[in-house]
């Protein structure tokens, strides 16, 4: 735009706000084997190296044992072929090091209904992606359920998270930075965001308007 004038527009990810699960959080926690009184940190989607799971789990070392007792790491999605060994090794090592942390794993495809369920039962969504500079539909899902994000301080995602106050941005390569954000949410009584404006600006109607005009 600086060079050629106002010719380029940001095309927002359209968000489906209509589908919201009516099942209670209590019932869903039983379905997904999540203990009560745990703060649930969600890692969701196609489980590739971009998801940064090893650095997320390394952050647990920088959280006190007492605080770790209140953590549930909920991992939902399909592992990328060729990445399974790295992913499973990092998870297995963390389970041995931190037995006080609850690790709940569902390695499978999540359809839209299942996706809505895991976002409803989560408290914080972990998206400190590495080598990732665009947006993600996960921002819309988190906004729909008023769940704060711990996101990378990179690219479009950093801008959107900061602009709409959707959570905290961190350096994805620094476990201590991720741990600092996790600690902050562990010490908050009420963990929530207001995603209304983000949802309004990223509706299907706005998406169509950008295409047409």
PDB file of C-alpha atoms in Angstrom:
ATOM      1  CA  UNK A   1       0.000   0.000   0.000  1.00  0.00           C
ATOM      2  CA  UNK A   2       2.875   2.426   0.702  1.00  0.00           C
ATOM      3  CA  UNK A   3       4.231   1.920  -2.809  1.00  0.00           C
ATOM      4  CA  UNK A   4       1.116   1.464  -4.935  1.00  0.00           C
ATOM      5  CA  UNK A   5      -1.588   3.180  -2.921  1.00  0.00           C
ATOM      6  CA  UNK A   6      -4.533   1.582  -1.133  1.00  0.00           C
ATOM      7  CA  UNK A   7      -4.838  -1.546  -3.273  1.00  0.00           C
ATOM      8  CA  UNK A   8      -4.410  -4.308  -0.718  1.00  0.00           C
ATOM      9  CA  UNK A   9      -6.869  -5.236   2.023  1.00  0.00           C
ATOM     10  CA  UNK A  10      -6.491  -7.600   4.956  1.00  0.00           C
ATOM     11  CA  UNK A  11      -8.877 -10.515   4.363  1.00  0.00           C
ATOM     12  CA  UNK A  12     -10.221 -11.641   7.758  1.00  0.00           C
ATOM     13  CA  UNK A  13     -10.686 -15.325   8.590  1.00  0.00           C
ATOM     14  CA  UNK A  14     -14.464 -15.858   8.652  1.00  0.00           C
ATOM     15  CA  UNK A  15     -15.638 -17.348  11.948  1.00  0.00           C
ATOM     16  CA  UNK A  16     -18.650 -19.599  12.397  1.00  0.00           C
ATOM     17  CA  UNK A  17     -20.253 -18.241  15.562  1.00  0.00           C
ATOM     18  CA  UNK A  18     -23.514 -20.169  15.319  1.00  0.00           C
ATOM     19  CA  UNK A  19     -22.242 -23.581  16.391  1.00  0.00           C
ATOM     20  CA  UNK A  20     -21.824 -23.586  20.168  1.00  0.00           C
ATOM     21  CA  UNK A  21     -21.990 -26.742  22.229  1.00  0.00           C
ATOM     22  CA  UNK A  22     -24.814 -26.822  24.765  1.00  0.00           C
ATOM     23  CA  UNK A  23     -23.235 -29.589  26.871  1.00  0.00           C
ATOM     24  CA  UNK A  24     -22.133 -28.405  30.313  1.00  0.00           C
ATOM     25  CA  UNK A  25     -18.467 -27.999  31.194  1.00  0.00           C
ATOM     26  CA  UNK A  26     -18.878 -30.594  33.950  1.00  0.00           C
ATOM     27  CA  UNK A  27     -20.140 -33.210  31.505  1.00  0.00           C
ATOM     28  CA  UNK A  28     -17.477 -32.385  28.943  1.00  0.00           C
ATOM     29  CA  UNK A  29     -14.685 -32.679  31.498  1.00  0.00           C
ATOM     30  CA  UNK A  30     -15.880 -36.191  32.294  1.00  0.00           C
ATOM     31  CA  UNK A  31     -16.002 -37.019  28.587  1.00  0.00           C
ATOM     32  CA  UNK A  32     -12.421 -35.853  28.048  1.00  0.00           C
ATOM     33  CA  UNK A  33     -11.034 -37.238  31.343  1.00  0.00           C
ATOM     34  CA  UNK A  34     -10.129 -33.855  32.809  1.00  0.00           C
ATOM     35  CA  UNK A  35      -9.843 -33.487  36.571  1.00  0.00           C
ATOM     36  CA  UNK A  36     -11.821 -30.835  38.367  1.00  0.00           C
ATOM     37  CA  UNK A  37      -9.957 -27.872  39.876  1.00  0.00           C
ATOM     38  CA  UNK A  38      -7.283 -27.932  37.163  1.00  0.00           C
ATOM     39  CA  UNK A  39      -6.530 -24.973  34.932  1.00  0.00           C
ATOM     40  CA  UNK A  40      -6.700 -26.347  31.406  1.00  0.00           C
ATOM     41  CA  UNK A  41      -4.097 -25.225  28.857  1.00  0.00           C
ATOM     42  CA  UNK A  42      -5.099 -26.338  25.363  1.00  0.00           C
ATOM     43  CA  UNK A  43      -2.771 -27.330  22.513  1.00  0.00           C
ATOM     44  CA  UNK A  44      -5.032 -27.917  19.523  1.00  0.00           C
ATOM     45  CA  UNK A  45      -4.850 -28.759  15.837  1.00  0.00           C
ATOM     46  CA  UNK A  46      -2.431 -30.383  13.411  1.00  0.00           C
ATOM     47  CA  UNK A  47       0.427 -31.369  15.724  1.00  0.00           C
ATOM     48  CA  UNK A  48       3.535 -30.394  13.784  1.00  0.00           C
ATOM     49  CA  UNK A  49       6.813 -28.772  14.831  1.00  0.00           C
ATOM     50  CA  UNK A  50       5.123 -25.393  14.343  1.00  0.00           C
ATOM     51  CA  UNK A  51       2.979 -26.035  17.450  1.00  0.00           C
ATOM     52  CA  UNK A  52       6.150 -25.694  19.545  1.00  0.00           C
ATOM     53  CA  UNK A  53       5.213 -28.447  22.004  1.00  0.00           C
ATOM     54  CA  UNK A  54       8.791 -29.090  23.276  1.00  0.00           C
ATOM     55  CA  UNK A  55       9.249 -25.435  24.321  1.00  0.00           C
ATOM     56  CA  UNK A  56       5.784 -25.329  25.889  1.00  0.00           C
ATOM     57  CA  UNK A  57       6.609 -28.385  27.988  1.00  0.00           C
ATOM     58  CA  UNK A  58      10.066 -27.021  28.811  1.00  0.00           C
ATOM     59  CA  UNK A  59       8.281 -24.024  30.325  1.00  0.00           C
ATOM     60  CA  UNK A  60       6.925 -26.283  33.082  1.00  0.00           C
ATOM     61  CA  UNK A  61      10.418 -26.357  34.643  1.00  0.00           C
ATOM     62  CA  UNK A  62      10.095 -22.631  35.312  1.00  0.00           C
ATOM     63  CA  UNK A  63       6.773 -22.994  37.146  1.00  0.00           C
ATOM     64  CA  UNK A  64       6.842 -23.976  40.815  1.00  0.00           C
ATOM     65  CA  UNK A  65       5.853 -27.503  41.826  1.00  0.00           C
ATOM     66  CA  UNK A  66       2.949 -26.078  43.802  1.00  0.00           C
ATOM     67  CA  UNK A  67       1.625 -24.198  40.788  1.00  0.00           C
ATOM     68  CA  UNK A  68       2.161 -27.218  38.529  1.00  0.00           C
ATOM     69  CA  UNK A  69      -0.277 -29.204  40.654  1.00  0.00           C
ATOM     70  CA  UNK A  70      -3.063 -27.044  39.252  1.00  0.00           C
ATOM     71  CA  UNK A  71      -2.151 -27.535  35.586  1.00  0.00           C
ATOM     72  CA  UNK A  72      -3.790 -29.719  32.966  1.00  0.00           C
ATOM     73  CA  UNK A  73      -2.154 -29.820  29.524  1.00  0.00           C
ATOM     74  CA  UNK A  74      -4.871 -30.846  27.062  1.00  0.00           C
ATOM     75  CA  UNK A  75      -3.439 -31.929  23.699  1.00  0.00           C
ATOM     76  CA  UNK A  76      -5.979 -32.453  20.917  1.00  0.00           C
ATOM     77  CA  UNK A  77      -5.235 -33.198  17.276  1.00  0.00           C
ATOM     78  CA  UNK A  78      -3.522 -35.430  14.767  1.00  0.00           C
ATOM     79  CA  UNK A  79       0.282 -35.710  14.886  1.00  0.00           C
ATOM     80  CA  UNK A  80       2.019 -34.867  11.634  1.00  0.00           C
ATOM     81  CA  UNK A  81       3.576 -37.841   9.912  1.00  0.00           C
ATOM     82  CA  UNK A  82       7.291 -37.881  10.552  1.00  0.00           C
ATOM     83  CA  UNK A  83       6.938 -35.751  13.680  1.00  0.00           C
ATOM     84  CA  UNK A  84       5.405 -38.397  15.943  1.00  0.00           C
ATOM     85  CA  UNK A  85       8.700 -39.474  17.540  1.00  0.00           C
ATOM     86  CA  UNK A  86       9.729 -35.945  18.522  1.00  0.00           C
ATOM     87  CA  UNK A  87       6.242 -35.123  19.790  1.00  0.00           C
ATOM     88  CA  UNK A  88       5.741 -38.309  21.817  1.00  0.00           C
ATOM     89  CA  UNK A  89       9.263 -38.198  23.284  1.00  0.00           C
ATOM     90  CA  UNK A  90       8.826 -34.644  24.562  1.00  0.00           C
ATOM     91  CA  UNK A  91       5.440 -35.497  26.091  1.00  0.00           C
ATOM     92  CA  UNK A  92       6.684 -38.732  27.700  1.00  0.00           C
ATOM     93  CA  UNK A  93       9.690 -36.961  29.213  1.00  0.00           C
ATOM     94  CA  UNK A  94       7.480 -34.208  30.633  1.00  0.00           C
ATOM     95  CA  UNK A  95       5.102 -36.767  32.153  1.00  0.00           C
ATOM     96  CA  UNK A  96       8.028 -38.392  33.959  1.00  0.00           C
ATOM     97  CA  UNK A  97       9.525 -35.096  35.147  1.00  0.00           C
ATOM     98  CA  UNK A  98       6.253 -33.535  36.265  1.00  0.00           C
ATOM     99  CA  UNK A  99       3.910 -36.244  37.593  1.00  0.00           C
ATOM    100  CA  UNK A 100       1.902 -33.552  39.390  1.00  0.00           C
ATOM    101  CA  UNK A 101       0.791 -32.130  36.016  1.00  0.00           C
ATOM    102  CA  UNK A 102      -2.210 -33.732  34.355  1.00  0.00           C
ATOM    103  CA  UNK A 103      -1.498 -34.571  30.702  1.00  0.00           C
ATOM    104  CA  UNK A 104      -4.626 -35.386  28.713  1.00  0.00           C
ATOM    105  CA  UNK A 105      -4.026 -36.495  25.130  1.00  0.00           C
ATOM    106  CA  UNK A 106      -6.493 -37.112  22.333  1.00  0.00           C
ATOM    107  CA  UNK A 107      -4.522 -37.861  19.188  1.00  0.00           C
ATOM    108  CA  UNK A 108      -7.208 -37.855  16.526  1.00  0.00           C
ATOM    109  CA  UNK A 109      -9.082 -35.696  14.065  1.00  0.00           C
ATOM    110  CA  UNK A 110     -11.461 -33.211  15.678  1.00  0.00           C
ATOM    111  CA  UNK A 111     -14.613 -32.387  13.758  1.00  0.00           C
ATOM    112  CA  UNK A 112     -16.344 -29.005  14.333  1.00  0.00           C
ATOM    113  CA  UNK A 113     -18.539 -30.343  17.143  1.00  0.00           C
ATOM    114  CA  UNK A 114     -15.579 -31.872  19.011  1.00  0.00           C
ATOM    115  CA  UNK A 115     -13.540 -28.731  18.426  1.00  0.00           C
ATOM    116  CA  UNK A 116     -16.190 -26.586  20.068  1.00  0.00           C
ATOM    117  CA  UNK A 117     -16.250 -28.944  23.042  1.00  0.00           C
ATOM    118  CA  UNK A 118     -12.524 -28.745  23.791  1.00  0.00           C
ATOM    119  CA  UNK A 119     -12.493 -24.973  23.466  1.00  0.00           C
ATOM    120  CA  UNK A 120     -15.399 -24.746  25.878  1.00  0.00           C
ATOM    121  CA  UNK A 121     -13.625 -26.779  28.582  1.00  0.00           C
ATOM    122  CA  UNK A 122     -10.247 -25.063  28.173  1.00  0.00           C
ATOM    123  CA  UNK A 123      -9.121 -22.077  30.232  1.00  0.00           C
ATOM    124  CA  UNK A 124      -6.166 -20.871  28.148  1.00  0.00           C
ATOM    125  CA  UNK A 125      -5.231 -21.650  24.539  1.00  0.00           C
ATOM    126  CA  UNK A 126      -1.546 -22.139  23.732  1.00  0.00           C
ATOM    127  CA  UNK A 127      -0.466 -20.849  20.313  1.00  0.00           C
ATOM    128  CA  UNK A 128       3.193 -19.772  20.740  1.00  0.00           C
ATOM    129  CA  UNK A 129       3.919 -21.027  17.230  1.00  0.00           C
ATOM    130  CA  UNK A 130       7.401 -20.970  15.727  1.00  0.00           C
ATOM    131  CA  UNK A 131       8.128 -19.725  12.187  1.00  0.00           C
ATOM    132  CA  UNK A 132       4.517 -18.639  11.817  1.00  0.00           C
ATOM    133  CA  UNK A 133       3.622 -15.151  10.637  1.00  0.00           C
ATOM    134  CA  UNK A 134      -0.021 -15.336   9.529  1.00  0.00           C
ATOM    135  CA  UNK A 135      -3.322 -15.600  11.372  1.00  0.00           C
ATOM    136  CA  UNK A 136      -5.173 -18.708  12.552  1.00  0.00           C
ATOM    137  CA  UNK A 137      -8.801 -19.747  12.981  1.00  0.00           C
ATOM    138  CA  UNK A 138      -7.856 -20.678  16.551  1.00  0.00           C
ATOM    139  CA  UNK A 139      -8.047 -16.970  17.428  1.00  0.00           C
ATOM    140  CA  UNK A 140     -11.702 -16.963  16.417  1.00  0.00           C
ATOM    141  CA  UNK A 141     -12.474 -20.139  18.350  1.00  0.00           C
ATOM    142  CA  UNK A 142     -10.827 -18.745  21.473  1.00  0.00           C
ATOM    143  CA  UNK A 143     -12.670 -15.438  21.065  1.00  0.00           C
ATOM    144  CA  UNK A 144     -15.983 -17.256  20.644  1.00  0.00           C
ATOM    145  CA  UNK A 145     -15.563 -18.946  24.029  1.00  0.00           C
ATOM    146  CA  UNK A 146     -13.822 -15.953  25.706  1.00  0.00           C
ATOM    147  CA  UNK A 147     -10.608 -17.935  26.239  1.00  0.00           C
ATOM    148  CA  UNK A 148      -7.321 -16.018  26.449  1.00  0.00           C
ATOM    149  CA  UNK A 149      -4.390 -16.951  24.240  1.00  0.00           C
ATOM    150  CA  UNK A 150      -0.688 -17.305  24.874  1.00  0.00           C
ATOM    151  CA  UNK A 151       0.524 -16.472  21.376  1.00  0.00           C
ATOM    152  CA  UNK A 152       3.764 -15.830  19.512  1.00  0.00           C
ATOM    153  CA  UNK A 153       5.041 -12.282  19.280  1.00  0.00           C
ATOM    154  CA  UNK A 154       5.364 -12.719  15.513  1.00  0.00           C
ATOM    155  CA  UNK A 155       3.543 -11.468  12.457  1.00  0.00           C
ATOM    156  CA  UNK A 156      -0.192 -11.058  12.019  1.00  0.00           C
ATOM    157  CA  UNK A 157      -1.066 -13.127  15.080  1.00  0.00           C
ATOM    158  CA  UNK A 158       0.834 -10.818  17.415  1.00  0.00           C
ATOM    159  CA  UNK A 159      -0.903  -7.806  15.918  1.00  0.00           C
ATOM    160  CA  UNK A 160      -4.381  -9.291  16.254  1.00  0.00           C
ATOM    161  CA  UNK A 161      -3.875 -10.577  19.808  1.00  0.00           C
ATOM    162  CA  UNK A 162      -2.607  -7.180  20.947  1.00  0.00           C
ATOM    163  CA  UNK A 163      -5.144  -5.141  18.977  1.00  0.00           C
ATOM    164  CA  UNK A 164      -8.164  -7.044  20.274  1.00  0.00           C
ATOM    165  CA  UNK A 165      -6.697  -7.843  23.723  1.00  0.00           C
ATOM    166  CA  UNK A 166      -7.075 -11.582  23.182  1.00  0.00           C
ATOM    167  CA  UNK A 167      -4.260 -12.603  25.506  1.00  0.00           C
ATOM    168  CA  UNK A 168      -0.486 -12.382  25.928  1.00  0.00           C
ATOM    169  CA  UNK A 169       2.222 -12.559  23.273  1.00  0.00           C
ATOM    170  CA  UNK A 170       5.547 -14.241  24.062  1.00  0.00           C
ATOM    171  CA  UNK A 171       8.819 -15.166  22.423  1.00  0.00           C
ATOM    172  CA  UNK A 172       8.098 -18.716  21.155  1.00  0.00           C
ATOM    173  CA  UNK A 173      11.742 -19.840  21.405  1.00  0.00           C
ATOM    174  CA  UNK A 174      12.047 -18.877  25.087  1.00  0.00           C
ATOM    175  CA  UNK A 175      10.427 -21.337  27.527  1.00  0.00           C
ATOM    176  CA  UNK A 176      10.841 -18.773  30.314  1.00  0.00           C
ATOM    177  CA  UNK A 177       8.684 -16.340  28.358  1.00  0.00           C
ATOM    178  CA  UNK A 178       5.956 -18.961  27.912  1.00  0.00           C
ATOM    179  CA  UNK A 179       6.228 -19.881  31.604  1.00  0.00           C
ATOM    180  CA  UNK A 180       5.791 -16.252  32.624  1.00  0.00           C
ATOM    181  CA  UNK A 181       2.503 -16.042  30.746  1.00  0.00           C
ATOM    182  CA  UNK A 182       1.307 -19.374  32.148  1.00  0.00           C
ATOM    183  CA  UNK A 183       2.160 -18.244  35.678  1.00  0.00           C
ATOM    184  CA  UNK A 184       0.189 -15.065  35.205  1.00  0.00           C
ATOM    185  CA  UNK A 185      -2.946 -16.982  34.252  1.00  0.00           C
ATOM    186  CA  UNK A 186      -2.419 -19.536  37.016  1.00  0.00           C
ATOM    187  CA  UNK A 187      -2.541 -16.693  39.532  1.00  0.00           C
ATOM    188  CA  UNK A 188      -5.704 -15.090  38.185  1.00  0.00           C
ATOM    189  CA  UNK A 189      -9.012 -16.053  39.759  1.00  0.00           C
ATOM    190  CA  UNK A 190     -11.088 -15.267  36.676  1.00  0.00           C
ATOM    191  CA  UNK A 191      -9.438 -16.046  33.342  1.00  0.00           C
ATOM    192  CA  UNK A 192     -11.407 -14.610  30.438  1.00  0.00           C
ATOM    193  CA  UNK A 193     -11.329 -12.178  27.507  1.00  0.00           C
ATOM    194  CA  UNK A 194     -13.933 -10.176  25.626  1.00  0.00           C
ATOM    195  CA  UNK A 195     -13.849 -11.531  22.072  1.00  0.00           C
ATOM    196  CA  UNK A 196     -16.981  -9.728  20.844  1.00  0.00           C
ATOM    197  CA  UNK A 197     -15.227  -7.088  18.724  1.00  0.00           C
ATOM    198  CA  UNK A 198     -12.908  -9.636  17.137  1.00  0.00           C
ATOM    199  CA  UNK A 199     -15.886 -11.807  16.203  1.00  0.00           C
ATOM    200  CA  UNK A 200     -17.739  -8.845  14.727  1.00  0.00           C
ATOM    201  CA  UNK A 201     -14.747  -7.806  12.627  1.00  0.00           C
ATOM    202  CA  UNK A 202     -14.181 -11.379  11.429  1.00  0.00           C
ATOM    203  CA  UNK A 203     -17.723 -12.444  10.614  1.00  0.00           C
ATOM    204  CA  UNK A 204     -18.721 -14.166   7.378  1.00  0.00           C
ATOM    205  CA  UNK A 205     -20.490 -10.948   6.354  1.00  0.00           C
ATOM    206  CA  UNK A 206     -17.301  -8.868   6.701  1.00  0.00           C
ATOM    207  CA  UNK A 207     -15.371 -11.529   4.772  1.00  0.00           C
ATOM    208  CA  UNK A 208     -17.868 -11.333   1.886  1.00  0.00           C
ATOM    209  CA  UNK A 209     -17.836  -7.530   1.909  1.00  0.00           C
ATOM    210  CA  UNK A 210     -14.061  -7.518   1.555  1.00  0.00           C
ATOM    211  CA  UNK A 211     -14.323  -9.886  -1.428  1.00  0.00           C
ATOM    212  CA  UNK A 212     -17.059  -7.888  -3.149  1.00  0.00           C
ATOM    213  CA  UNK A 213     -15.839  -4.365  -2.509  1.00  0.00           C
TER     214      UNK A 213
END
